[in-house]
Coordinates of C-alpha atoms in Angstrom, one line a residue:
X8 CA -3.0 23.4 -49.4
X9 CA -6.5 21.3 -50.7
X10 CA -9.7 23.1 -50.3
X11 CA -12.7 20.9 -49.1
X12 CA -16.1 22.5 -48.7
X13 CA -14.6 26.1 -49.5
X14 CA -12.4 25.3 -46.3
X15 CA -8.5 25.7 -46.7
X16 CA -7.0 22.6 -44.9
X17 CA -3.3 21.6 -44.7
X18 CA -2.6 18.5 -47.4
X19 CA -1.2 16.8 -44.4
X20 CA -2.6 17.8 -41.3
X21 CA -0.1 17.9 -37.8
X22 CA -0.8 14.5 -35.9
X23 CA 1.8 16.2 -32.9
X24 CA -0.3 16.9 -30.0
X25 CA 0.5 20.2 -27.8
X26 CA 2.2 19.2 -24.7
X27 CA 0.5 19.8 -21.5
X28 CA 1.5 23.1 -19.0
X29 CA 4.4 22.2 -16.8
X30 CA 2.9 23.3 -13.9
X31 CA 0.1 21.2 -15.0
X32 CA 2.2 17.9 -15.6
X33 CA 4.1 18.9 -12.4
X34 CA 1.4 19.1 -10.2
X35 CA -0.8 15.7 -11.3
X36 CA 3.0 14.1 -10.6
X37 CA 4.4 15.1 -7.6
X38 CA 1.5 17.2 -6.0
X39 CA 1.1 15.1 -3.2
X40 CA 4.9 15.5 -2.3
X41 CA 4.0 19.0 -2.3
X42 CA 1.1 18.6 0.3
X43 CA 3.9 16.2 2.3
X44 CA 6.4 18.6 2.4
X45 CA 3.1 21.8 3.4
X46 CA 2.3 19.3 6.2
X47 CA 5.9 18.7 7.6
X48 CA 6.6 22.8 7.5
X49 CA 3.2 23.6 8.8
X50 CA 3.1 21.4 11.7
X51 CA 6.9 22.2 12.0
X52 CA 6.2 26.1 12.6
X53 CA 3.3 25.1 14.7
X54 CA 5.5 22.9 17.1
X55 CA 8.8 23.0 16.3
X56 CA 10.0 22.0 19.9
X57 CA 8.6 18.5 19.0
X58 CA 7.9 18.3 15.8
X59 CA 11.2 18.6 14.5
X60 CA 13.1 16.6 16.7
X61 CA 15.0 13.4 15.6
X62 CA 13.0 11.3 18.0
X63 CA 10.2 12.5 16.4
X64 CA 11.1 11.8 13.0
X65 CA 12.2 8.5 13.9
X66 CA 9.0 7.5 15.8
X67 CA 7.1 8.2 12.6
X68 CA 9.3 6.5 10.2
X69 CA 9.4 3.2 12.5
X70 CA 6.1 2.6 13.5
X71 CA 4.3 3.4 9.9
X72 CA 6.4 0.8 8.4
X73 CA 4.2 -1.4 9.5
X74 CA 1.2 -0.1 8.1
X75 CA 3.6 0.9 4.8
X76 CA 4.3 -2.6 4.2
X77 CA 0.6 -3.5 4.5
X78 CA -0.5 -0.8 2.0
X79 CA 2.2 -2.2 -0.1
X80 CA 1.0 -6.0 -0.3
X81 CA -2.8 -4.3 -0.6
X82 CA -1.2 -3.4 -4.1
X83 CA -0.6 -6.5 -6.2
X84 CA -4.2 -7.4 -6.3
X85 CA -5.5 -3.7 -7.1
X86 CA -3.3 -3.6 -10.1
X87 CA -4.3 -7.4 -11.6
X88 CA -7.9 -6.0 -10.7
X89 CA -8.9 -7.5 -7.9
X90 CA -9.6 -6.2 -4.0
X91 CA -7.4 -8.2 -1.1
X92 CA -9.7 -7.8 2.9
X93 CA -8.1 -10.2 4.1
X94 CA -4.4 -8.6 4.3
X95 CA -5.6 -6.9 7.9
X96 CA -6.0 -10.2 9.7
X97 CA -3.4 -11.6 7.8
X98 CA -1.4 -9.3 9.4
X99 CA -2.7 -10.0 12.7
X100 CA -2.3 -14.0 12.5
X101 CA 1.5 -13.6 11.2
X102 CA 1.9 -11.1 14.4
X103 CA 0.4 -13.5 17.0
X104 CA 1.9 -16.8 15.3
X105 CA 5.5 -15.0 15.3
X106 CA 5.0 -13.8 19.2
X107 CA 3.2 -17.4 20.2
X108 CA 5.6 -20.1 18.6
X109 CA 8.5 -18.6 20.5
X110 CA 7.0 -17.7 23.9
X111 CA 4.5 -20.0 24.3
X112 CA 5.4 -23.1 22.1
X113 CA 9.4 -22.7 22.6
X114 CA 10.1 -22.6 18.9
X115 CA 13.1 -21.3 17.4
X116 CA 12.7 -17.8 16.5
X117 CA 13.5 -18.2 12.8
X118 CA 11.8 -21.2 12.3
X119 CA 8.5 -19.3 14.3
X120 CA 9.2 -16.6 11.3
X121 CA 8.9 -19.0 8.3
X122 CA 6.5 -20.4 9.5
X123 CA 4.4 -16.9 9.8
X124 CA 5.6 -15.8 6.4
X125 CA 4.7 -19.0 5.1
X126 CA 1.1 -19.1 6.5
X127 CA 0.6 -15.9 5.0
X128 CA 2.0 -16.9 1.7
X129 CA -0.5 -19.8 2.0
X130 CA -3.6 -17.3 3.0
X131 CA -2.9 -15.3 0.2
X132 CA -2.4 -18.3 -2.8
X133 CA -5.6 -20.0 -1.3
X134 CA -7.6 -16.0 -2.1
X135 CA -6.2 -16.3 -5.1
X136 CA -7.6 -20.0 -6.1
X137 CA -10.9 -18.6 -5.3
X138 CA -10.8 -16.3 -7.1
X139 CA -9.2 -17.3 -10.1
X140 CA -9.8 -20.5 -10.7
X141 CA -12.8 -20.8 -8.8
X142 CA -14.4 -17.7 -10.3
X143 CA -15.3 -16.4 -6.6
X144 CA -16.4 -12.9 -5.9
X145 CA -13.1 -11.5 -4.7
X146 CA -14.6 -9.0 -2.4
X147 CA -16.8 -11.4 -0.7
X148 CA -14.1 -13.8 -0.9
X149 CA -11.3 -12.4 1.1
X150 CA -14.0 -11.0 3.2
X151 CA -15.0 -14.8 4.4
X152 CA -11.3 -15.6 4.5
X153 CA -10.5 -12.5 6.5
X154 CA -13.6 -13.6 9.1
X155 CA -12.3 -17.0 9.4
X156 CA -8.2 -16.2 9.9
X157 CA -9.6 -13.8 12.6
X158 CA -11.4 -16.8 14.4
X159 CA -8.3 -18.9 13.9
X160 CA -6.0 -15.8 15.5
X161 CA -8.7 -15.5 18.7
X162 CA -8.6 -19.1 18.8
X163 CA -5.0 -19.8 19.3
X164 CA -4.4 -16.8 21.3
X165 CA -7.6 -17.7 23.4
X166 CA -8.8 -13.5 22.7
X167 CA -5.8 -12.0 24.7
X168 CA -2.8 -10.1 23.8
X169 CA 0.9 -12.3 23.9
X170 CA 3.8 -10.8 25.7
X171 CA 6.5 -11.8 27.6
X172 CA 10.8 -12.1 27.1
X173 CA 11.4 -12.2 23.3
X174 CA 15.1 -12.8 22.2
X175 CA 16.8 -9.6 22.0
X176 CA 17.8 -10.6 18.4
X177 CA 14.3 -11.0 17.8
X178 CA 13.5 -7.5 18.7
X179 CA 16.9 -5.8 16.7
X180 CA 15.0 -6.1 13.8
X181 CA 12.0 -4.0 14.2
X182 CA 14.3 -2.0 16.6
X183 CA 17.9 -1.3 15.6
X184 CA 19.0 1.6 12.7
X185 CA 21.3 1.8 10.5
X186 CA 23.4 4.8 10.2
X187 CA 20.9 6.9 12.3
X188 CA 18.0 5.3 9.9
X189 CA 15.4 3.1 11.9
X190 CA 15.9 -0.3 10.1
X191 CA 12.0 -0.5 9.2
X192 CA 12.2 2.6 6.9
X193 CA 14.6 1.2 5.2
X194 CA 12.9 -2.2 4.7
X195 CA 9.7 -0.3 3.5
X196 CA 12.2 1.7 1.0
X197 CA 13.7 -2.0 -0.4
X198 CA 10.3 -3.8 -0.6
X199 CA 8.5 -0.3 -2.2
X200 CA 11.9 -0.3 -4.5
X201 CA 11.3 -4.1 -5.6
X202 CA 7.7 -3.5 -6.1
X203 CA 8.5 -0.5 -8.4
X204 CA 10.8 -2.3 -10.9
X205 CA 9.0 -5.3 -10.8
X206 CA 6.0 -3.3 -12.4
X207 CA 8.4 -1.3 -14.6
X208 CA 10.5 -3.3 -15.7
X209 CA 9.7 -6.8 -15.8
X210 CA 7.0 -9.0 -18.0
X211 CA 5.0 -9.9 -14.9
X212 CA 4.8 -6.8 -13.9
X213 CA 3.2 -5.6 -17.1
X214 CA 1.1 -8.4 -17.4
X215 CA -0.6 -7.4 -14.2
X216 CA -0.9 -4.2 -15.4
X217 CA -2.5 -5.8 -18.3
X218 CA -4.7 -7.6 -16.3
X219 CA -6.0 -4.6 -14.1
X220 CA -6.6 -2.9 -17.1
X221 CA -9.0 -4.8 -19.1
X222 CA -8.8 -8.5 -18.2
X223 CA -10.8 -9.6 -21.2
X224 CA -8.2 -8.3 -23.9
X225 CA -4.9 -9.6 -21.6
X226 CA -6.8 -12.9 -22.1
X227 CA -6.9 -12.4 -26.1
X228 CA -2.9 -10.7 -25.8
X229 CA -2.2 -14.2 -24.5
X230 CA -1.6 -13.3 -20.6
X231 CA -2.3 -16.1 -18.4
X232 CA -4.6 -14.0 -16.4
X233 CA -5.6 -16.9 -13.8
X234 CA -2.0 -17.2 -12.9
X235 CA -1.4 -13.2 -13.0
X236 CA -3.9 -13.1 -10.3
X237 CA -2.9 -16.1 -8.0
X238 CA 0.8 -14.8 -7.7
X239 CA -0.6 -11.2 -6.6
X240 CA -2.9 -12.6 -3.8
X241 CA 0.1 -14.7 -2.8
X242 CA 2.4 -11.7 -3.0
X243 CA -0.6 -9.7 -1.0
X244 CA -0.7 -12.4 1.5
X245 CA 3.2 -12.9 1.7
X246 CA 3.8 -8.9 2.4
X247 CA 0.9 -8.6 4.6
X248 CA 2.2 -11.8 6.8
X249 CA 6.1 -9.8 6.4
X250 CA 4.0 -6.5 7.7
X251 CA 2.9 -8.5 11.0
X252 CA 6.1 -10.2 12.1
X253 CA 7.7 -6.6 11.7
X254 CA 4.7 -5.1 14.3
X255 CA 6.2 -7.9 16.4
X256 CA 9.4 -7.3 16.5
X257 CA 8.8 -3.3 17.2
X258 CA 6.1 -3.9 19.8
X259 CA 7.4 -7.3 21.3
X260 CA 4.2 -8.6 21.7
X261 CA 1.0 -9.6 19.7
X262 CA -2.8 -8.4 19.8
X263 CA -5.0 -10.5 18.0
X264 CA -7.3 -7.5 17.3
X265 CA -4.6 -5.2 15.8
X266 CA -5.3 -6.1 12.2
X267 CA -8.5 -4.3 11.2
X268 CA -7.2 -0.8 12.4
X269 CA -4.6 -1.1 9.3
X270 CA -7.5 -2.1 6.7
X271 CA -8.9 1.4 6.2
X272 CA -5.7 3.8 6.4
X273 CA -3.7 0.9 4.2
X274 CA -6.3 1.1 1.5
X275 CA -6.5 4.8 2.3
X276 CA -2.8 5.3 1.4
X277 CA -3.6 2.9 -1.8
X278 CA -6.0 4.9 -3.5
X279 CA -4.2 8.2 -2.1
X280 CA -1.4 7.1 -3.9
X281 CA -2.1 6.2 -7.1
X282 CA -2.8 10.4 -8.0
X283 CA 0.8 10.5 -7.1
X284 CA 4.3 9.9 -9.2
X285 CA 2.0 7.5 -12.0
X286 CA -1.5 9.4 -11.1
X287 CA -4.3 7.1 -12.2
X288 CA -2.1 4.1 -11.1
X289 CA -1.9 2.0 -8.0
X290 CA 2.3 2.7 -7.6
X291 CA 4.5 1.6 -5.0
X292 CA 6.3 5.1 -4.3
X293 CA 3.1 7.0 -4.7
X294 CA 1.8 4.8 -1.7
X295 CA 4.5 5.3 0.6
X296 CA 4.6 9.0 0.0
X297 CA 0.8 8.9 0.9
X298 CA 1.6 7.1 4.0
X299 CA 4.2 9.3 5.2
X300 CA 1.4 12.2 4.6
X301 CA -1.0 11.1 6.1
X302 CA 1.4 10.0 9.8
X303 CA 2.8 13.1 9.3
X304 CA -0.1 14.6 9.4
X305 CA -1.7 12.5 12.1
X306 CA 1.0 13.0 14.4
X307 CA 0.7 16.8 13.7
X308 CA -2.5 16.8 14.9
X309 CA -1.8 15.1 17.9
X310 CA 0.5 16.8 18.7
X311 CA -1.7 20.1 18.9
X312 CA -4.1 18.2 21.0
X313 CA -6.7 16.3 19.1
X314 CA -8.9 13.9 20.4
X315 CA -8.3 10.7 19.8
X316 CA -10.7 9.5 16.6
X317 CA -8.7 12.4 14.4
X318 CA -6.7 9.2 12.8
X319 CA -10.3 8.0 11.5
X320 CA -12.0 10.7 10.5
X321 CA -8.2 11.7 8.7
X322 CA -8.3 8.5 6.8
X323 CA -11.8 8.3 5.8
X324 CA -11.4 12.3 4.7
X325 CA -8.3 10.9 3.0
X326 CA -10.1 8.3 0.9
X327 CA -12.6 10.2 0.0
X328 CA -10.4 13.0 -1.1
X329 CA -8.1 10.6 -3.1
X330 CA -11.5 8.7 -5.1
X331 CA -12.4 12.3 -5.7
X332 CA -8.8 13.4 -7.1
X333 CA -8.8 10.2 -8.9
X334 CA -12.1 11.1 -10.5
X335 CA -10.9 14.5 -11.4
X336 CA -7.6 13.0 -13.1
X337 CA -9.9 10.8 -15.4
X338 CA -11.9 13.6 -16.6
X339 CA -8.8 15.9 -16.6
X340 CA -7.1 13.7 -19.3
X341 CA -10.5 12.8 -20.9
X342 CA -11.1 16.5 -22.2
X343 CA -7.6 17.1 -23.0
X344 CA -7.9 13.9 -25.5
X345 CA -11.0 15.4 -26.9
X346 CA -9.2 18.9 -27.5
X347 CA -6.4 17.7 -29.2

């Protein structure tokens, strides 16, 4: 022991740092699986003569894939630190291109799907030239490119919804299951699965994190941050392109509208997400989960009779709730650093 000051002090004071509660650590993690799995017994209880039927559960899982997907590809630019508007009407071009080229142009349907995914794909690298090499604003930016592929979607749809007789092959891929699982729950579980690794486990991945984190010092560390950010607004736009060809193979038809009524509950889900599984991070799993949470939850409410506008003012309570958690997770781990 030294004495400094007429204080005892230990000659080499403990660097090891207490470990937080359980419950704590438990609850930052996985708390909103806890609120999922509240939501699915309350409303359960509450209805269980429809609630907890397998057509039920299936309607959920299949038609918030859609709006899974798109949460997903609202990811990539988050975590490099950037903001993506322009995934919503993304989405709704890719619907109304991949529902148009077949039953008003005659093209192949394959050849109408590549060349949906590839216009998204193209959407999104263009956001990301403006905004990483150009140096543009990328709110405003994908804003103004949003505007304009809305123009170009009302344009070649003339303003009106596209339906007719799809192939039925066409529609088995937005409609069929596999092994009692509807087949677009189980693409949302692949693509969320990819997205997870690749920001785990691979050099990419935590060079975006990098990026999102303090671009200034990736740039010192080496990371090519202009490229970083061009390959997430292409992933963004690539995803959100995948998200509308998958609404038209489950609806069989195309709105050119459709697309802004995903923006707010897919960025919803996004920031809802990240206090979940890797709290404080924008996360693939953490995304879906919130999702499923809030469609569960939706469809609950629904079911006991709400009016109509509950989805909005569910998301927008949603957001608000997740900034606030998000908040409260920054100052959480703040004052433990301080105390220990």
């Amino acid at each position: 022991m030294s004495v400094i000051q007429g204080k005892k002090t230990d000659q080499f004071p403990s660097t090891h740092k207490p470990p937080p509660p359980l419950l704590g650590k438990l609850l930052s993690h996985y708390g909103l699986v806890l609120v999922l799995f509240i939501v699915v017994v309350l409303f359960g209880l509450l209805r269980p003569d429809t609630f907890f039927s397998v057509a039920n559960a299936r309607m959920i899982a299949s038609t918030n894939a859609v709006l899974a997907i798109l949460a997903l590809a609202a990811i990539a630019p988050l975590v490099a630190g950037q903001f993506d508007l322009s995934i919503g009407f993304t989405l709704s071009l890719a619907q109304s291109l991949a529902t148009g080229l077949i039953l008003m142009q005659g093209l192949d349907p394959m050849l109408a799907i590549f060349v949906a995914l590839s216009a998204g794909l193209l959407i999104g690298l263009l956001n990301g030239l403006l905004v990483a090499y150009a140096g543009l604003n990328a709110f405003i930016t994908t804003l103004a490119t949003g505007i304009l592929i809305q123009g170009f979607t009302q344009w070649y749809t003339n303003g009106e919804s596209i339906f007719g007789s799809l192939p039925s092959w066409f529609l088995m891929i937005g409609r069929s299951e596999l092994n009692g699982i509807p087949l677009p729950l189980i693409y949302v579980i692949v693509i969320a699965t990819a997205l997870w690794l690749a920001y785990e486990r691979t050099s990419w991945g935590r060079r975006s994190l990098a990026t999102g984190g303090n671009e200034r010092a990736a740039l010192f560390s080496g990371v090519n941050v202009r490229r970083i950010t061009l390959s997430s607004f292409g992933l963004a736009g690539f995803l959100s392109a995948l998200a509308g060809v998958l609404s038209a193979t489950i609806l069989g038809s195309a709105n050119p509208n459709v697309g802004g009524n995903y923006l707010l509950s897919a960025f919803a889900a996004v920031f809802l997400g990240a206090t979940c599984i890797r709290p404080g991070r924008f996360n693939a799993p953490g995304t879906v989960i919130a999702v499923y949470t809030l469609a569960i939850g939706i469809a609950g409410l629904q079911q006991m009779g709400a009016s109509f506008y509950v989805e909005q003012l569910f998301n927008g309570a949603a957001l608000l709730a997740a900034l606030g958690l998000a908040k409260w997770s920054i100052w959480r781990r703040a004052t433990r650093a301080s105390k220990s």
